[in-house]
Amino acid sequence: MRLLAFATALLSIFVALPINASAATISIVSMQYSAAHPVPHLHYDGDTADGDVATLQSMYDTFVKCRLSCIGPDGGATAVLTLNGPGGSYFEGLALADFLRANHIATVVERGSGCYSACAFAFLGGSAWSSQDGVGTYVDRMVEPGSVVGFHAPYSDEVSFTNALNERGAMAMQGQTRDLLALMVKELVKWNVDPEVIFKMVGMGPEETYNLVTAEDLYLARVTLPPTPSSGWITDLPSAIREACLRLLAIDERAAPYDMQWRFESDYTPAIGEAELAGPISGYKLGDRLLDIGSCSATDASMATDGDYEIALYFTPGLDGLNAASTSFFNRQHGWSTAGVGRDPLKRIFAKGPLNSFFLPLDADIDGLDLPGEADIDANRFNTALPPLLPTMPSDLVVDASTPSSRVSHLGDVFVFERVGTRQLYDSAFAQGALGRAYTNEVTSDTGFVREGAFVDTAATFVWFGILNGESSAVVEAIVVKPNGEAPTDEDLATLRRIQCEADFQGSKLNCG
């Protein structure tokens, strides 16, 4: 098979490789996952088995050509891995999580997908990186409403347990069980999962899973919704502030948010106090003891914004009549959202973009809320009910995989990634600029752009272009993927030229005159 020459086997539902019959299929889907994550999209599907890390490493090395040089102080991931799997090898799942963290790969479980057991532990490794001082590596793991991430403690099936018990004895098996549980606890702490999750998991049987489906589940597992405007998730701002206050109280008292309901002594109260540095605050009374937490409130100034809310636990007034902030939550539409304290982004609640799940009712299934934010997630991924037709491309390209909105093909060592969608797809690609890329040619018109050059990290040669047609767009990236970093041949360069000149998107073409 031609494509096995230097990296991985590349044929399945997408361009993909299962390492053996029981391993997951790992695929390259596109070069632009979403507007918020405009990076290569890898997909993991199936049982977690030995060798999955090696397979993912091969796919990553082959197709993710822009690494940390493509990420600036604003932060981002080098790729996104979507996951769907029933579980499998616990230790391979942990190794996958480590690989994702080391390579700054974000994780997403999309609507309709389920990621259980070993897959769920792999999911925890989702990470990104920023060159900004004091940030570096940070957690980037997301779930869409309508997905399920399910955790359970490691266990052996009845036959394996009985055989091991007969071979090794009860004391040895008890020791092994203790070791596995200790490892599970250590790993959950390592991935900044709230201890409440550990308490739930330890008491579950082998057929039970702790599923992330409610807003409280997302808080406890330190998981976010994909970043979209907070306005799509908030129907009543005072109620949303109260929900955020439950999380702040949980952080402050190291408890589950649901157990903090009793702390509220009033309904929402406008102008409940005056913050030392931020002016008037409005929120909920929590007490009136001196030198103790008196309210959980938002600054009035932040409440007048489009979602950049600043909410905190405030002490009762001092001698100057002002309220000093304690545990705080900063929600940012663009930039860093944080809750709690601590300098290490990996050990606190810290995300790029808004923490919208903080504003949702704790015990409600997020998918059942049916909020506008769900449509915003689709828009962020350029999804439409009826996507435009894929471009007409050179007829000698070999199609490896396609969906209604994407296609992967190749000719020789040139791989072509097409994506169609709304105008937002084009705008997102165009806005990426030159970070991590050295352009040798760049041309822009009212209906398209072309960028040619090489990636700074890997020196791989590419042509990248977008074509507009009304409110629809197509974005195509063709990359020369050579073994051992060899330079592209004249034939490769000619193929790149033909791809950009022959691409036809609903009658719109680039000007190659």
Coordinates of C-alpha atoms in Angstrom, one line a residue:
M1 CA 0.0 0.0 0.0
R2 CA 1.5 3.3 -1.1
L3 CA 0.7 5.2 2.0
L4 CA 2.4 2.8 4.4
A5 CA 5.8 3.8 3.0
F6 CA 6.7 6.2 5.8
A7 CA 4.1 6.7 8.4
T8 CA 0.7 5.0 8.8
A9 CA -2.0 3.1 7.0
L10 CA -4.5 5.7 5.8
L11 CA -7.8 4.3 4.8
S12 CA -11.0 3.9 6.8
I13 CA -14.0 6.2 7.4
F14 CA -11.4 9.0 7.4
V15 CA -7.7 8.7 6.7
A16 CA -7.0 6.3 9.6
L17 CA -5.1 3.4 11.1
P18 CA -6.1 0.8 13.6
I19 CA -2.9 -0.8 15.0
N20 CA -4.6 -4.2 15.4
A21 CA -8.0 -5.7 15.2
S22 CA -9.1 -4.6 18.7
A23 CA -7.5 -1.2 18.8
A24 CA -9.1 2.2 18.1
T25 CA -9.2 3.7 14.7
I26 CA -7.4 7.0 14.7
S27 CA -8.2 9.4 11.9
I28 CA -7.2 12.7 10.4
V29 CA -10.5 14.5 9.5
S30 CA -9.6 18.1 8.5
M31 CA -7.1 20.9 9.1
Q32 CA -9.6 23.3 10.7
Y33 CA -11.7 21.9 13.6
S34 CA -13.6 25.1 14.6
A35 CA -13.4 28.8 14.8
A36 CA -12.2 28.6 18.4
H37 CA -9.8 25.8 17.6
P38 CA -8.6 26.4 14.0
V39 CA -6.2 23.4 14.1
P40 CA -6.0 19.9 12.7
H41 CA -8.9 17.6 13.7
L42 CA -7.9 14.0 14.7
H43 CA -10.6 11.5 15.7
Y44 CA -10.3 8.5 18.0
D45 CA -12.9 5.8 17.7
G46 CA -13.2 2.3 19.2
D47 CA -11.7 0.2 22.0
T48 CA -8.6 1.5 23.8
A49 CA -5.8 -1.1 23.4
D50 CA -2.0 -1.4 23.5
G51 CA -0.4 0.5 20.6
D52 CA -2.9 3.3 20.5
V53 CA -0.4 5.9 21.7
A54 CA 2.1 4.8 19.0
T55 CA -0.7 5.1 16.4
L56 CA -1.7 8.5 17.5
Q57 CA 2.0 9.6 17.6
S58 CA 2.4 8.5 14.0
M59 CA -0.8 10.3 12.8
Y60 CA 0.3 13.4 14.8
D61 CA 3.8 13.4 13.4
T62 CA 2.6 12.9 9.8
F63 CA -0.2 15.5 9.6
V64 CA 0.2 18.1 12.4
K65 CA 2.9 20.2 10.8
C66 CA 2.5 23.3 12.9
R67 CA 3.3 23.0 16.6
L68 CA 4.1 25.6 19.3
S69 CA 5.3 28.2 16.8
C70 CA 1.7 28.4 15.6
I71 CA 0.6 29.4 19.2
G72 CA 1.1 32.8 20.6
P73 CA 0.3 34.4 23.9
D74 CA -3.4 34.1 23.3
G75 CA -3.1 30.4 23.7
G76 CA -4.3 27.4 21.8
A77 CA -3.8 23.7 21.0
T78 CA -1.7 22.1 18.3
A79 CA -4.6 19.8 17.4
V80 CA -8.0 18.6 18.5
L81 CA -8.8 15.0 19.2
T82 CA -12.4 14.0 19.3
L83 CA -13.1 10.7 21.1
N84 CA -15.7 8.0 20.9
G85 CA -15.1 4.7 22.6
P86 CA -16.3 2.1 25.1
G87 CA -13.0 1.8 27.0
G88 CA -10.4 -0.9 27.2
S89 CA -6.9 -0.9 28.4
Y90 CA -6.7 1.3 31.5
F91 CA -3.0 1.8 31.3
E92 CA -3.1 2.7 27.6
G93 CA -5.8 5.3 28.4
L94 CA -3.5 6.9 31.0
A95 CA -0.6 6.8 28.5
L96 CA -2.9 8.5 25.9
A97 CA -3.7 11.3 28.4
D98 CA 0.0 11.8 29.0
F99 CA 0.7 12.0 25.2
L100 CA -2.1 14.6 24.8
R101 CA -0.7 16.7 27.6
A102 CA 2.8 16.6 26.3
N103 CA 1.8 17.6 22.8
H104 CA -0.8 20.2 23.8
I105 CA -3.7 18.4 22.1
A106 CA -7.2 19.5 23.1
T107 CA -10.0 16.9 23.6
V108 CA -13.7 17.0 22.7
V109 CA -16.5 14.5 23.0
E110 CA -19.1 15.6 20.5
R111 CA -22.9 15.3 20.5
G112 CA -23.9 11.7 20.0
S113 CA -20.6 10.3 21.1
G114 CA -19.7 8.4 24.3
C115 CA -16.3 8.1 25.9
Y116 CA -16.1 5.6 28.7
S117 CA -13.6 4.1 31.1
A118 CA -10.1 4.1 29.6
C119 CA -11.3 6.5 26.9
A120 CA -12.5 8.9 29.6
F121 CA -9.1 8.8 31.3
A122 CA -7.5 9.6 27.9
F123 CA -9.9 12.5 27.5
L124 CA -8.6 14.1 30.7
G125 CA -5.3 14.7 29.0
G126 CA -6.8 17.4 26.8
S127 CA -4.4 20.4 26.9
A128 CA -3.3 23.6 25.2
W129 CA -0.4 26.0 25.6
S130 CA 0.3 29.7 25.7
S131 CA 3.6 31.6 25.5
Q132 CA 2.2 34.2 28.0
D133 CA 4.3 34.4 31.2
G134 CA 2.6 32.5 34.0
V135 CA 0.4 30.3 31.7
G136 CA 2.3 27.7 29.7
T137 CA 0.4 24.4 29.5
Y138 CA -3.3 24.6 30.6
V139 CA -6.3 22.2 30.6
D140 CA -8.4 22.1 27.4
R141 CA -11.0 19.4 27.5
M142 CA -14.6 19.9 26.3
V143 CA -17.9 18.1 26.0
E144 CA -20.8 19.0 23.8
P145 CA -24.4 18.7 25.1
G146 CA -25.7 15.3 24.1
S147 CA -22.4 13.5 24.7
V148 CA -21.4 11.2 27.6
V149 CA -18.1 10.9 29.3
G150 CA -18.3 8.0 31.7
F151 CA -15.8 7.1 34.5
H152 CA -15.5 4.0 36.6
A153 CA -12.8 2.4 38.8
P154 CA -10.6 -0.2 37.2
Y155 CA -11.8 -3.8 37.6
S156 CA -11.4 -7.3 36.3
D157 CA -14.2 -9.3 34.7
E158 CA -15.5 -12.3 36.7
V159 CA -13.6 -14.9 34.7
S160 CA -10.3 -13.1 34.9
F161 CA -10.8 -12.3 38.6
T162 CA -11.6 -16.0 39.4
N163 CA -8.6 -17.3 37.4
A164 CA -6.3 -14.8 39.1
L165 CA -7.7 -15.6 42.5
N166 CA -7.0 -19.3 42.0
E167 CA -3.5 -18.6 40.7
R168 CA -2.3 -15.9 43.1
G169 CA -4.6 -16.1 46.2
A170 CA -6.9 -13.6 47.9
M171 CA -4.2 -11.5 49.6
A172 CA -2.4 -10.9 46.3
M173 CA -5.6 -9.9 44.6
Q174 CA -6.5 -7.5 47.4
G175 CA -3.1 -5.9 47.0
Q176 CA -3.6 -5.6 43.3
T177 CA -7.0 -4.0 43.8
R178 CA -5.5 -1.5 46.3
D179 CA -2.7 -0.7 43.9
L180 CA -5.2 0.0 41.0
L181 CA -7.4 2.1 43.1
A182 CA -4.4 4.1 44.4
L183 CA -3.3 4.7 40.9
M184 CA -6.8 5.8 39.9
V185 CA -6.9 8.3 42.7
K186 CA -3.4 9.6 41.9
E187 CA -4.3 10.1 38.2
L188 CA -7.5 11.9 39.0
V189 CA -5.7 14.2 41.3
K190 CA -3.0 14.7 38.6
W191 CA -5.6 15.7 36.1
N192 CA -7.2 18.2 38.6
V193 CA -10.5 16.3 39.0
D194 CA -12.4 17.3 42.1
P195 CA -12.2 14.8 45.0
E196 CA -16.0 14.5 44.9
V197 CA -15.7 12.5 41.7
I198 CA -13.3 10.1 43.4
F199 CA -15.7 9.6 46.3
K200 CA -18.5 8.7 43.8
M201 CA -16.3 6.4 41.7
V202 CA -14.9 4.4 44.6
G203 CA -18.4 3.4 45.7
M204 CA -19.5 2.2 42.2
G205 CA -19.8 -1.4 41.0
P206 CA -18.2 -2.7 37.8
E207 CA -21.3 -2.0 35.7
E208 CA -21.8 1.6 37.0
T209 CA -20.2 4.7 35.5
Y210 CA -20.1 8.3 36.7
N211 CA -21.3 10.1 33.6
L212 CA -20.7 13.8 32.9
V213 CA -24.1 15.1 31.8
T214 CA -25.0 17.9 34.2
A215 CA -23.4 21.2 34.9
E216 CA -22.3 20.1 38.3
D217 CA -20.6 17.1 36.7
L218 CA -18.6 19.4 34.4
Y219 CA -17.6 21.5 37.3
L220 CA -16.4 18.5 39.3
A221 CA -14.4 17.1 36.4
R222 CA -13.0 20.5 35.4
V223 CA -14.5 20.1 32.0
T224 CA -15.9 23.0 29.8
L225 CA -18.4 23.4 27.1
P226 CA -16.8 24.5 23.8
P227 CA -16.2 28.3 23.9
T228 CA -19.2 30.3 22.6
P229 CA -20.8 33.6 23.7
S230 CA -22.1 33.4 27.3
S231 CA -25.3 35.1 26.1
G232 CA -26.4 31.8 24.5
W233 CA -26.4 30.1 27.9
I234 CA -27.8 32.7 30.2
T235 CA -31.6 33.4 30.2
D236 CA -31.7 35.3 33.6
L237 CA -28.5 37.0 34.8
P238 CA -29.3 37.0 38.6
S239 CA -30.0 33.3 38.4
A240 CA -26.8 32.8 36.5
I241 CA -24.9 34.7 39.1
R242 CA -26.4 32.5 41.8
E243 CA -25.2 29.4 40.0
A244 CA -21.7 30.8 39.7
C245 CA -21.8 31.6 43.4
L246 CA -22.5 27.9 44.2
R247 CA -19.3 27.0 42.5
L248 CA -17.3 29.7 44.3
L249 CA -18.7 28.5 47.7
A250 CA -17.7 24.9 46.7
I251 CA -14.2 26.1 45.9
D252 CA -13.9 28.1 49.1
E253 CA -15.2 25.3 51.3
R254 CA -13.9 22.3 49.4
A255 CA -17.3 20.8 49.0
A256 CA -19.8 19.8 46.3
P257 CA -21.6 22.9 44.8
Y258 CA -25.0 21.3 45.4
D259 CA -24.3 21.1 49.1
M260 CA -23.9 24.9 49.3
Q261 CA -27.5 25.8 48.7
W262 CA -28.2 26.4 52.4
R263 CA -25.7 29.3 52.5
F264 CA -28.0 31.8 50.7
E265 CA -29.8 34.1 53.1
S266 CA -31.5 36.4 50.6
D267 CA -32.9 36.6 47.1
Y268 CA -30.9 38.6 44.5
T269 CA -30.3 42.1 46.0
P270 CA -29.2 45.0 43.8
A271 CA -26.6 47.3 45.3
I272 CA -25.8 44.9 48.1
G273 CA -22.4 46.5 48.7
E274 CA -19.5 48.4 47.4
A275 CA -16.3 46.7 46.4
E276 CA -12.9 48.2 47.3
L277 CA -11.7 48.6 43.7
A278 CA -14.7 47.8 41.5
G279 CA -17.5 49.9 42.7
P280 CA -21.1 48.8 43.4
I281 CA -21.9 45.1 43.6
S282 CA -25.1 43.2 43.4
G283 CA -25.9 39.6 44.5
Y284 CA -26.8 37.4 47.4
K285 CA -26.4 37.8 51.2
L286 CA -24.5 34.9 52.8
G287 CA -24.0 36.3 56.3
D288 CA -23.3 39.3 58.5
R289 CA -20.5 38.2 60.8
L290 CA -17.5 40.6 61.0
L291 CA -14.5 39.5 59.0
D292 CA -16.4 36.7 57.4
I293 CA -18.0 36.2 53.9
G294 CA -21.0 38.4 53.7
S295 CA -22.2 38.0 50.1
C296 CA -21.6 36.5 46.7
S297 CA -22.0 39.2 44.2
A298 CA -21.1 40.5 40.7
T299 CA -19.7 43.9 40.1
D300 CA -22.3 46.2 38.5
A301 CA -19.8 47.3 35.9
S302 CA -19.2 43.8 34.7
M303 CA -22.9 43.0 34.6
A304 CA -23.2 45.8 32.0
T305 CA -20.9 44.0 29.6
D306 CA -21.6 41.3 27.1
G307 CA -20.5 38.5 29.4
D308 CA -17.2 39.5 30.9
Y309 CA -18.6 39.0 34.4
E310 CA -16.6 39.4 37.6
I311 CA -18.2 37.5 40.5
A312 CA -16.7 36.9 43.9
L313 CA -17.3 36.0 47.6
Y314 CA -17.1 39.3 49.4
F315 CA -16.3 39.9 53.1
T316 CA -18.7 41.9 55.2
P317 CA -17.9 45.7 55.1
G318 CA -14.8 46.9 56.9
L319 CA -14.5 50.2 58.8
D320 CA -14.4 52.1 55.5
G321 CA -17.7 50.5 54.5
L322 CA -16.2 48.7 51.6
N323 CA -16.3 44.9 50.8
A324 CA -13.1 43.1 50.0
A325 CA -13.1 40.3 47.5
S326 CA -12.2 36.7 48.5
T327 CA -12.5 33.7 46.1
S328 CA -13.3 35.1 42.7
F329 CA -14.5 34.1 39.2
F330 CA -13.6 36.0 36.1
N331 CA -15.6 35.1 33.0
R332 CA -14.0 36.3 29.7
Q333 CA -15.5 36.0 26.2
H334 CA -12.0 36.4 24.8
G335 CA -9.0 35.7 27.0
W336 CA -8.6 33.8 30.2
S337 CA -11.5 32.8 32.5
T338 CA -10.5 31.7 36.0
A339 CA -12.0 30.6 39.2
G340 CA -10.4 30.1 42.6
V341 CA -6.8 30.6 43.5
G342 CA -3.4 29.2 42.6
R343 CA -0.6 30.1 40.2
D344 CA -0.6 26.8 38.3
P345 CA -3.2 26.7 35.4
L346 CA -3.2 22.9 35.6
K347 CA -4.3 23.0 39.2
R348 CA -7.0 25.6 39.2
I349 CA -10.1 26.3 37.1
F350 CA -8.6 28.1 34.1
A351 CA -9.8 28.2 30.5
K352 CA -9.4 30.2 27.3
G353 CA -12.8 31.7 26.6
P354 CA -16.0 31.7 28.8
L355 CA -16.8 29.1 31.4
N356 CA -20.4 28.9 30.4
S357 CA -21.3 25.8 32.5
F358 CA -20.8 27.9 35.6
F359 CA -24.0 29.7 34.8
L360 CA -26.2 26.6 34.4
P361 CA -28.5 24.8 36.9
L362 CA -26.4 22.2 38.7
D363 CA -28.6 19.2 38.4
A364 CA -30.1 19.7 35.0
D365 CA -29.0 17.6 32.0
I366 CA -27.4 20.3 29.9
D367 CA -28.7 18.9 26.6
G368 CA -32.3 19.0 28.1
L369 CA -32.0 22.8 28.6
D370 CA -32.2 23.4 24.9
L371 CA -30.5 26.7 25.0
P372 CA -29.3 28.9 22.1
G373 CA -25.7 28.1 23.0
E374 CA -26.1 24.7 21.4
A375 CA -26.7 26.3 18.0
D376 CA -23.6 28.5 18.7
I377 CA -21.5 25.3 19.1
D378 CA -22.6 24.1 15.7
A379 CA -21.8 27.6 14.2
N380 CA -18.4 27.5 15.9
R381 CA -17.7 24.2 14.0
F382 CA -19.1 25.7 10.8
N383 CA -21.9 23.1 10.8
T384 CA -25.0 23.7 8.7
A385 CA -28.1 21.6 8.1
L386 CA -27.4 21.6 4.3
P387 CA -23.7 22.2 3.7
P388 CA -22.6 23.5 0.3
L389 CA -21.2 21.0 -2.2
L390 CA -17.6 20.2 -2.0
P391 CA -15.3 21.8 -4.6
T392 CA -14.6 20.1 -7.9
M393 CA -10.9 19.1 -7.7
P394 CA -8.4 17.6 -10.1
S395 CA -9.7 14.3 -11.3
D396 CA -6.6 12.3 -10.5
L397 CA -6.7 13.0 -6.8
V398 CA -7.4 9.7 -4.8
V399 CA -10.1 10.3 -2.3
D400 CA -9.3 8.7 1.0
A401 CA -12.4 9.8 3.0
S402 CA -15.3 12.2 2.8
T403 CA -18.2 13.6 4.7
P404 CA -20.8 16.0 3.4
S405 CA -18.6 18.9 4.6
S406 CA -15.1 17.6 4.3
R407 CA -12.8 15.5 2.1
V408 CA -9.3 14.1 2.4
S409 CA -7.4 13.0 -0.7
H410 CA -3.9 12.6 -2.0
L411 CA -1.8 12.4 -5.1
G412 CA 1.7 11.0 -4.5
D413 CA 3.1 12.7 -1.4
V414 CA 0.6 15.6 -1.6
F415 CA -2.3 15.4 0.8
V416 CA -5.4 17.6 0.3
F417 CA -7.8 18.6 3.0
E418 CA -11.1 20.3 2.0
R419 CA -13.7 21.9 4.2
V420 CA -16.9 23.6 3.2
G421 CA -19.3 25.7 5.3
T422 CA -20.5 29.1 6.1
R423 CA -18.7 32.4 5.6
Q424 CA -17.4 32.0 9.2
L425 CA -15.2 29.1 7.9
Y426 CA -13.4 31.4 5.5
D427 CA -13.1 34.2 8.0
S428 CA -11.6 31.9 10.6
A429 CA -9.0 30.6 8.2
F430 CA -8.2 34.1 6.8
A431 CA -7.8 35.5 10.4
Q432 CA -5.1 33.0 11.3
G433 CA -2.3 35.0 9.6
A434 CA 1.3 33.9 9.4
L435 CA 1.9 32.6 12.9
G436 CA 4.1 29.5 12.5
R437 CA 4.2 29.7 8.7
A438 CA 6.7 31.3 6.4
Y439 CA 4.9 32.6 3.3
T440 CA 6.6 32.7 0.0
N441 CA 3.5 34.0 -1.7
E442 CA 0.3 35.6 -0.4
V443 CA -2.6 37.0 -2.6
T444 CA -6.0 38.2 -1.4
S445 CA -9.0 39.4 -3.3
D446 CA -12.7 40.1 -2.4
T447 CA -13.6 36.5 -3.1
G448 CA -10.6 34.5 -2.0
F449 CA -7.1 34.2 -0.6
V450 CA -4.0 32.1 -1.5
R451 CA -1.0 31.5 0.8
E452 CA 2.0 29.4 -0.1
G453 CA 5.0 28.6 1.9
A454 CA 6.3 26.2 4.6
F455 CA 5.7 25.5 8.3
V456 CA 8.3 26.9 10.6
D457 CA 8.4 23.8 12.9
T458 CA 8.6 21.1 10.3
A459 CA 9.5 22.8 7.0
A460 CA 6.6 21.0 5.2
T461 CA 5.6 22.8 2.1
F462 CA 1.9 23.8 1.7
V463 CA -0.6 25.8 -0.3
W464 CA -3.6 27.1 1.6
F465 CA -6.5 28.9 0.0
G466 CA -10.1 29.9 0.6
I467 CA -12.9 30.7 -1.9
L468 CA -16.1 32.6 -1.1
N469 CA -19.4 32.2 -2.9
G470 CA -22.1 34.3 -1.3
E471 CA -22.5 33.2 2.3
S472 CA -20.8 29.8 1.6
S473 CA -17.1 29.1 1.5
A474 CA -14.5 26.4 0.9
V475 CA -11.1 26.2 2.5
V476 CA -8.5 23.9 1.1
E477 CA -5.0 23.0 2.4
A478 CA -2.6 20.9 0.4
I479 CA 0.5 19.7 2.2
V480 CA 3.6 17.9 0.9
V481 CA 4.2 15.0 3.3
K482 CA 7.6 13.5 2.6
P483 CA 9.4 10.8 4.5
N484 CA 12.4 11.9 6.6
G485 CA 11.7 15.6 5.9
E486 CA 12.8 15.5 2.3
A487 CA 12.3 18.5 0.1
P488 CA 9.3 18.5 -2.3
T489 CA 10.0 17.4 -5.8
D490 CA 9.1 19.5 -8.9
E491 CA 6.3 17.1 -9.4
D492 CA 5.0 17.8 -5.9
L493 CA 5.1 21.6 -6.5
A494 CA 3.3 21.2 -9.8
T495 CA 0.6 19.2 -8.0
L496 CA 0.2 22.0 -5.5
R497 CA -0.2 24.5 -8.4
R498 CA -2.8 22.4 -10.2
I499 CA -4.8 22.0 -7.0
Q500 CA -5.2 25.7 -6.4
C501 CA -5.8 26.5 -10.1
E502 CA -8.3 23.7 -10.8
A503 CA -10.4 24.0 -7.6
D504 CA -13.9 25.0 -8.5
F505 CA -16.3 26.0 -5.8
Q506 CA -19.8 26.4 -7.2
G507 CA -18.4 28.2 -10.2
S508 CA -16.0 30.3 -8.2
K509 CA -12.3 29.8 -8.9
L510 CA -9.0 31.4 -8.0
N511 CA -7.3 33.7 -10.6
C512 CA -4.3 31.7 -11.7
G513 CA -3.5 33.9 -14.7

